[in-house]
Amino acid sequence: MNVITRNIPNAVTCMNLAAGVMSILCAARGSDTLWGLPAYNWAYIFIGIAAVADFLDGFMARLLHAYSNLGKELDSLCDMVSFGVAPAVIMYYCLGATGAQEWTRWLVFMIPVAGALRLAKFNIDTRQTTSFIGLPIPANAIFWIGYSSLCYIGTQFVTEWYWVLAVMAVESWLMVSPLRLFSLKFKTWGWRGNQWRWMLILTAAVLVFCMGVPGLMWLIVAYVLYGLFAGEKA
């Protein structure tokens, strides 16, 4: 295998990192208009781009048989920025812009700290090949996109200090918890054996159609609940 082919998955992984950095830069602009949209919307979009790149790098590695220890470690480092630091920065500026008590903004440190622990555990845990133990860090980022969107549209109670503290504590714990959750990797496309995956995809479509971006928060809640019911069967 030539050096170019071998590094295609790593190049895609670096796109994940670049999108994560762009998300952070946009999040810092808060509600300012940027390229025709509120800057925080661009922060969400770039996390979405990072998530697509995160999926594609693994797909490309499997397709090209270009697995490497370098790729594994690079993937975790990029995920830490895009799905750990970026959502924390989004929440920091979101809470500052939506009338939350000043000190609650500093609670966001829990998001990247738990994310780092989650990624470190994943890298050394050989049990997480076809399922997850603890909430995957990309799902964490999706949750905070939905939550911050609720804040920005003026849902007042979600900016109260006790609510912010409780949600951040629970969400951070979920990443390092022993909770078993199914992955979205399909071995076949049939319903049997994939029922929980198809249910999650259908739930995502319904929630986003009915609620818009805030529906992403409830999607992750549904994912956790489905994981509890699916157990070892998924």
Tab-separated table of N, CA and C in Angstrom, residues 1 34 44 65 83 123-124 162 219 223 228 233:
chain	number	residue	atom	x	y	z
A	1	MET	N	0.845	-1.200	0.000
A	1	MET	CA	0.000	0.000	0.000
A	1	MET	C	0.877	1.246	0.000
A	34	LEU	N	-23.189	35.740	10.945
A	34	LEU	CA	-21.985	35.286	10.252
A	34	LEU	C	-22.412	34.509	9.013
A	44	TYR	N	-22.971	24.733	15.087
A	44	TYR	CA	-23.677	23.456	14.991
A	44	TYR	C	-23.337	22.749	13.675
A	65	HIS	N	-8.425	-0.926	3.989
A	65	HIS	CA	-7.621	-1.758	4.893
A	65	HIS	C	-6.398	-0.969	5.375
A	83	PHE	N	-15.953	17.155	19.645
A	83	PHE	CA	-17.120	16.702	20.385
A	83	PHE	C	-16.991	16.877	21.897
A	123	ASN	N	-10.214	3.690	24.208
A	123	ASN	CA	-9.001	3.246	23.522
A	123	ASN	C	-8.373	2.003	24.138
A	124	ILE	N	-8.636	1.758	25.407
A	124	ILE	CA	-8.004	0.609	26.065
A	124	ILE	C	-9.002	-0.500	26.378
A	162	TYR	N	-29.663	25.412	38.716
A	162	TYR	CA	-29.851	24.047	39.205
A	162	TYR	C	-30.093	23.076	38.052
A	219	LEU	N	-33.360	13.411	21.087
A	219	LEU	CA	-32.879	12.232	20.367
A	219	LEU	C	-31.867	11.464	21.206
A	223	TYR	N	-31.997	7.745	22.707
A	223	TYR	CA	-30.914	6.777	22.479
A	223	TYR	C	-30.537	6.076	23.781
A	228	LEU	N	-31.156	1.177	27.214
A	228	LEU	CA	-31.549	0.470	28.436
A	228	LEU	C	-32.461	-0.706	28.106
A	233	LYS	N	-28.865	-7.233	23.617
A	233	LYS	CA	-29.421	-7.789	22.384
A	233	LYS	C	-29.080	-6.961	21.153
